PDB file of C-alpha atoms in Angstrom:
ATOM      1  CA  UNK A   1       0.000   0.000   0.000  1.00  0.00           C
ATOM      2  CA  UNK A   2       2.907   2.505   0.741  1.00  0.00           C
ATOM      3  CA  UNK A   3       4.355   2.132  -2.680  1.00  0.00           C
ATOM      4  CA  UNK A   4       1.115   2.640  -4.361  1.00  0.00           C
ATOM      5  CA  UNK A   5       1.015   5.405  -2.173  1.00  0.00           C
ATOM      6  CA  UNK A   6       4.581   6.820  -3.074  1.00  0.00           C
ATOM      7  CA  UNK A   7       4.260   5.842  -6.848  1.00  0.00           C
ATOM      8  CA  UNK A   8       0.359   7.898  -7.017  1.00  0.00           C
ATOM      9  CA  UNK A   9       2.276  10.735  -5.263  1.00  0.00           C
ATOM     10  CA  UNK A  10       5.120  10.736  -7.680  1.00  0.00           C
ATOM     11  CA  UNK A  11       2.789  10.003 -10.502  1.00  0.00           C
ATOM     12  CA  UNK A  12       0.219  13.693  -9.095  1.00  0.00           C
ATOM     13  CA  UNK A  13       3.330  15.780  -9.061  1.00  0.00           C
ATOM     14  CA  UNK A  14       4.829  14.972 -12.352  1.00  0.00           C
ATOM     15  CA  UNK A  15       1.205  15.835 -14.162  1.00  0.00           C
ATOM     16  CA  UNK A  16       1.004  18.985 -12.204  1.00  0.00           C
ATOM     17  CA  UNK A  17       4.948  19.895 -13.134  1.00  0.00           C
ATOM     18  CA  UNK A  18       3.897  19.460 -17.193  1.00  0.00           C
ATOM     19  CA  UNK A  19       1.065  21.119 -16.695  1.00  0.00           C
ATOM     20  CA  UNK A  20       3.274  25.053 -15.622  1.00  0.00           C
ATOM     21  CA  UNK A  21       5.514  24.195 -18.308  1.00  0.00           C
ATOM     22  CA  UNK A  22       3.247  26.183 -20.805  1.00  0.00           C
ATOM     23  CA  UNK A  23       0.445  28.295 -19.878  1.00  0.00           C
ATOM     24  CA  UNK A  24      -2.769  27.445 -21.988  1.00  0.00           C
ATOM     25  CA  UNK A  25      -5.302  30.133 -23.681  1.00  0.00           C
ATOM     26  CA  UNK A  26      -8.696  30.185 -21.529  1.00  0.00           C
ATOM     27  CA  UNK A  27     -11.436  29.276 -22.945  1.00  0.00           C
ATOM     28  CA  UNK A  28     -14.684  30.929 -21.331  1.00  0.00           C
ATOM     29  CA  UNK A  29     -15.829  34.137 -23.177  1.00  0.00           C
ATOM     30  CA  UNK A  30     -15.737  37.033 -21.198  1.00  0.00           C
ATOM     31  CA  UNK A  31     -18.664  39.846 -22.168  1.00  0.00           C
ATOM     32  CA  UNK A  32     -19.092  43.176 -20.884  1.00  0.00           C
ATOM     33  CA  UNK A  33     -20.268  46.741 -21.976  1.00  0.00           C
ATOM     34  CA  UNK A  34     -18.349  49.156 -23.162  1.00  0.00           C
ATOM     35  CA  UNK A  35     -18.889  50.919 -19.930  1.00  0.00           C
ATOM     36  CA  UNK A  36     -17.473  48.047 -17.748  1.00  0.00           C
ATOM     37  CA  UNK A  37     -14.661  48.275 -20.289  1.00  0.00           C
ATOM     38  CA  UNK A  38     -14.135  52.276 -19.844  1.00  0.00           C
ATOM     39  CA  UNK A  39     -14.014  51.803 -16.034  1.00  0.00           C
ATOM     40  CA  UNK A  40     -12.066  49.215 -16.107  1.00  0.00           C
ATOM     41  CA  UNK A  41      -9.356  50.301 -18.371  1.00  0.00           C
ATOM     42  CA  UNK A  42      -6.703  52.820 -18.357  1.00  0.00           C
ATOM     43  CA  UNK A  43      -7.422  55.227 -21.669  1.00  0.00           C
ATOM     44  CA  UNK A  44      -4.880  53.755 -23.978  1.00  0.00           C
ATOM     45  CA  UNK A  45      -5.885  50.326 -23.326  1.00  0.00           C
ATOM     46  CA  UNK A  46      -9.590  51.117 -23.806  1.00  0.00           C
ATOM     47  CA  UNK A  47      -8.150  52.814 -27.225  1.00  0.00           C
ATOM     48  CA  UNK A  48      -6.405  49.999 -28.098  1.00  0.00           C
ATOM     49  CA  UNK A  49      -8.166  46.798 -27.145  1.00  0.00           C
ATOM     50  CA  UNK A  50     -11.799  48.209 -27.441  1.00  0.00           C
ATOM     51  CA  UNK A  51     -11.756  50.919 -29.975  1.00  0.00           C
ATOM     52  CA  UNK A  52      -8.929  48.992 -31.881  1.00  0.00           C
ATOM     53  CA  UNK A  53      -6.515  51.921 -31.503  1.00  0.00           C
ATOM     54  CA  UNK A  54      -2.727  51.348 -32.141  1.00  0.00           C
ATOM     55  CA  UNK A  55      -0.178  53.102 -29.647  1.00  0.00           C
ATOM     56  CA  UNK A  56       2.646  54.881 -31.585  1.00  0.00           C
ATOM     57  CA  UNK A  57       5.426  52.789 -32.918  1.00  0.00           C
ATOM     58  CA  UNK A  58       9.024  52.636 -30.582  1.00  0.00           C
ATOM     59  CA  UNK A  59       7.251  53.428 -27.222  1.00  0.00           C
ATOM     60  CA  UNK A  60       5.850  50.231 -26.195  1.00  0.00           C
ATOM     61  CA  UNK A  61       6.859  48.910 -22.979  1.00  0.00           C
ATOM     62  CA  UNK A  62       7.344  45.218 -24.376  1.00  0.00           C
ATOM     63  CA  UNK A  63       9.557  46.324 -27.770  1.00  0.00           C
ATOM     64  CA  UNK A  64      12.618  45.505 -26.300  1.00  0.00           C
ATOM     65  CA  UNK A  65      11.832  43.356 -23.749  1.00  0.00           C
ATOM     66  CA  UNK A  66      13.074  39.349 -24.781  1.00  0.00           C
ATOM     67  CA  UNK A  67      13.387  37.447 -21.054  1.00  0.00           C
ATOM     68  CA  UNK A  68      11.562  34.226 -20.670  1.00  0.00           C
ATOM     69  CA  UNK A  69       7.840  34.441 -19.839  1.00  0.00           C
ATOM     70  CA  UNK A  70       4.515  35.085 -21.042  1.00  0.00           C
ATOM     71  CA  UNK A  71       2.227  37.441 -22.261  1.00  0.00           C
ATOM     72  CA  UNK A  72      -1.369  37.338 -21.679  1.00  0.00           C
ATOM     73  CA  UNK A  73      -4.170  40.096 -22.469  1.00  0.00           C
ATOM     74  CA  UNK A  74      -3.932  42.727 -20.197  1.00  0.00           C
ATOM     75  CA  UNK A  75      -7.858  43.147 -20.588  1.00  0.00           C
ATOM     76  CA  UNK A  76      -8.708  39.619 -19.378  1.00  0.00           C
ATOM     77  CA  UNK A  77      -5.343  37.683 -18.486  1.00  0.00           C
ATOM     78  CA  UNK A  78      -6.355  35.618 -21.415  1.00  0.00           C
ATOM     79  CA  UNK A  79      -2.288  33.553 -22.201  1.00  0.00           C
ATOM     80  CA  UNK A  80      -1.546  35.170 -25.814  1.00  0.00           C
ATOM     81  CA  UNK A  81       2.456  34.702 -26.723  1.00  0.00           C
ATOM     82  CA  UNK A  82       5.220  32.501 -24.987  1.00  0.00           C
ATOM     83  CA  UNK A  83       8.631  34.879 -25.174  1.00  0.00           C
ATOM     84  CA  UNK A  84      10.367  32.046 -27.372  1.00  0.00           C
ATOM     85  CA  UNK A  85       7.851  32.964 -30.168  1.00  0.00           C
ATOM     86  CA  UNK A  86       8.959  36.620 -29.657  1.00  0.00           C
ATOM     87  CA  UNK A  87      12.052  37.891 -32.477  1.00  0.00           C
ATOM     88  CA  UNK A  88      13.224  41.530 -33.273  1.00  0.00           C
ATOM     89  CA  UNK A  89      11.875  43.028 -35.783  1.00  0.00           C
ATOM     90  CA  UNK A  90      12.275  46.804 -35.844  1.00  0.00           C
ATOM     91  CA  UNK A  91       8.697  47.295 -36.339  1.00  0.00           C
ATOM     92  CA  UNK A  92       8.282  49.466 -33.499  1.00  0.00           C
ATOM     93  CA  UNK A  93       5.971  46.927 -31.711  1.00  0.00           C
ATOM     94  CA  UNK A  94       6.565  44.008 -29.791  1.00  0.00           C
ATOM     95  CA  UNK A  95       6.189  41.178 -32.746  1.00  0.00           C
ATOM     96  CA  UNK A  96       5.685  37.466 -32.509  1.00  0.00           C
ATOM     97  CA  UNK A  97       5.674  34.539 -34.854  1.00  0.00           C
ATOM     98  CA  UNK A  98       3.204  32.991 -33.315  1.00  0.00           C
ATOM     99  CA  UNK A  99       0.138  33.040 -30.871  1.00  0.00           C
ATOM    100  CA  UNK A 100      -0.367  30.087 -28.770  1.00  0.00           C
ATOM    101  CA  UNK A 101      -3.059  27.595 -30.321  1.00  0.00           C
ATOM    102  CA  UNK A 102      -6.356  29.084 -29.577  1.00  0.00           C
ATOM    103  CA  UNK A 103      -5.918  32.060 -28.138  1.00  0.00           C
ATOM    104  CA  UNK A 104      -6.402  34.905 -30.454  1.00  0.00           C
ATOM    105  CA  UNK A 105      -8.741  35.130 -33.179  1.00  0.00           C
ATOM    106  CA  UNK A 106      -8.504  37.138 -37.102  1.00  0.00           C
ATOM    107  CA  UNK A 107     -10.747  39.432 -38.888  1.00  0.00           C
ATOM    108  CA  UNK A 108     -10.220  40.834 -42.063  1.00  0.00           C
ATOM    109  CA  UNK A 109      -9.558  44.950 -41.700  1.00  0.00           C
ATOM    110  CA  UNK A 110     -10.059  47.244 -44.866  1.00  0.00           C
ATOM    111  CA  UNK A 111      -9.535  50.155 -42.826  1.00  0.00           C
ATOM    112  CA  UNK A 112      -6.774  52.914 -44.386  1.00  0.00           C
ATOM    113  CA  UNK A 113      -7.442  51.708 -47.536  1.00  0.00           C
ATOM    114  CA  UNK A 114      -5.578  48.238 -47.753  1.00  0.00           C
ATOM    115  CA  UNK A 115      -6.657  44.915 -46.335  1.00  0.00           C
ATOM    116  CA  UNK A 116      -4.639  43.462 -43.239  1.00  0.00           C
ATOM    117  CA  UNK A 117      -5.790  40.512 -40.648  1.00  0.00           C
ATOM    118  CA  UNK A 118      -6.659  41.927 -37.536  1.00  0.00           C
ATOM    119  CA  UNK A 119      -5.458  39.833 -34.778  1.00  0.00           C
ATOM    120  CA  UNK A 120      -8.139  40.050 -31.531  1.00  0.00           C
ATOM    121  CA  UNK A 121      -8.122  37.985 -28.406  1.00  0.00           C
ATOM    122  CA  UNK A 122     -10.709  35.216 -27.979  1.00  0.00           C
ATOM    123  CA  UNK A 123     -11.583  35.319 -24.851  1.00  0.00           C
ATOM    124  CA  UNK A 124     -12.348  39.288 -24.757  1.00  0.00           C
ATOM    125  CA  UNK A 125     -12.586  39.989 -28.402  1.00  0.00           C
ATOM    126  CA  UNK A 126      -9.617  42.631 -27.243  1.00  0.00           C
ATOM    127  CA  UNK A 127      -7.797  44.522 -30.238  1.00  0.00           C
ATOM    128  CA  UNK A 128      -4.178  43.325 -30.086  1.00  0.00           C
ATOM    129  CA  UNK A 129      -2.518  44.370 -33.265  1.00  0.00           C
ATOM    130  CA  UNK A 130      -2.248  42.678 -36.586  1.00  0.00           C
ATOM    131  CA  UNK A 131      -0.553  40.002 -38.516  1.00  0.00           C
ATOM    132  CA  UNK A 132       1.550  39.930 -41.702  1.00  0.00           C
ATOM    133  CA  UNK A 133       3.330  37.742 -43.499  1.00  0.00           C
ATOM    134  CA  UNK A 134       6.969  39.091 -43.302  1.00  0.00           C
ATOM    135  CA  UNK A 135       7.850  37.297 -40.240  1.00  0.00           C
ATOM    136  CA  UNK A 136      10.725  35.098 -39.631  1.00  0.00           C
ATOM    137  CA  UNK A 137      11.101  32.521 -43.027  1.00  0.00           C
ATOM    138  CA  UNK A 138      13.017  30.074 -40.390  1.00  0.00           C
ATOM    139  CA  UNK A 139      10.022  29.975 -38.331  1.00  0.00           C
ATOM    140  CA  UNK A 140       6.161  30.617 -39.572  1.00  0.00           C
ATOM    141  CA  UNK A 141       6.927  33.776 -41.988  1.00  0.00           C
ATOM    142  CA  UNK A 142       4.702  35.317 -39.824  1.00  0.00           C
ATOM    143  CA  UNK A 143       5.097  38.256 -37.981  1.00  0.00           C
ATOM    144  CA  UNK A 144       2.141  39.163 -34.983  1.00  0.00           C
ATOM    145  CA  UNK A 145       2.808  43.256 -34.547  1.00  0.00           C
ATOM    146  CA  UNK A 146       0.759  43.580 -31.198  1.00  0.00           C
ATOM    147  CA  UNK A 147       0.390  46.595 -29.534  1.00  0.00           C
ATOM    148  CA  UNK A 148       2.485  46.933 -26.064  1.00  0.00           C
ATOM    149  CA  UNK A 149      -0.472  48.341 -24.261  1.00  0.00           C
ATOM    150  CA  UNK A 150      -2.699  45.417 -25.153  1.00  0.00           C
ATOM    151  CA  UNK A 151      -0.548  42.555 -22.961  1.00  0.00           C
ATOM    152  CA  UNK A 152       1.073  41.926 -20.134  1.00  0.00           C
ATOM    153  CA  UNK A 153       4.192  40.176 -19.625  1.00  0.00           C
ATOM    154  CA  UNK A 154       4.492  37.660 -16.560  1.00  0.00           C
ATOM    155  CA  UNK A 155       8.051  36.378 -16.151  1.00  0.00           C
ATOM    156  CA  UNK A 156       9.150  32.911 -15.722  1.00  0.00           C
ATOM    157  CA  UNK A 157       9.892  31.592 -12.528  1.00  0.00           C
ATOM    158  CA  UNK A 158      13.099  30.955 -11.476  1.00  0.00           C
TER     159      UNK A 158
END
């Protein structure tokens, strides 16, 4: 009985250690007016993520950044990038090659007069940035320009 014991307990803590390896997108739609929104977000993030504003390019807080961690929606905490999808690109926004499986969702955008793929969050429906196909060729060839102000960066523990 004590090694079933010791072998169930060894068996519990190696599932739970996978499981913080990688952060997963959640999945439960969050709704709310745009008042809850105003309230609830500083000006440039209601800009951003709700009126699908874009914060001026080379002042981001995340355009340099490249430790190990995650970024999630600042809006809901929705988990958007992993840092190892994250590459310099001299865009003036943070840019990724790729979103984690799930997480974000596209729309076509015609605004300005061209047509781009608007990259939103799908748990919020939060404005991140957009998507173009002049990301790394190494990689995906894609190239996620997301706005600074729309995520949050958690660090990896240590």
């Amino acid at each position: 009985m004590k090694k079933v014991l010791i072998l169930f307990t060894l068996m519990l803590s190696i599932v739970s250690c996978q499981g913080q390896e990688k952060k997963k997108p959640v999945t439960t739609k969050i709704q709310k007016t745009d008042a809850e929104w105003k309230k609830e977000l500083a000006p440039e993030q209601y800009e951003v993520l709700r009126k699908k504003g874009t914060e001026r390019a080379f002042t981001g807080e995340y355009v340099n950044t490249f430790e190990k961690g995650t970024y999630v929606c600042v809006a809901c905490g929705n988990v958007l990038f992993h840092s190892d999808a994250k590459f310099h690109s001299d865009c003036g926004w943070p840019s990724f090659d790729k979103a984690i499986k799930g997480s974000v969702t596209y729309h076509t955008d015609n605004t300005f007069g061209m047509t781009r793929t608007e990259v939103n969050c799908a748990r919020c429906g939060g404005h991140l940035g957009h998507v173009f196909d002049d990301g790394p060729i190494e990689t995906t060839g894609k190239r996620f320009c997301t706005n600074s102000v729309s995520v949050k960066f958690i660090p990896e523990k240590k």
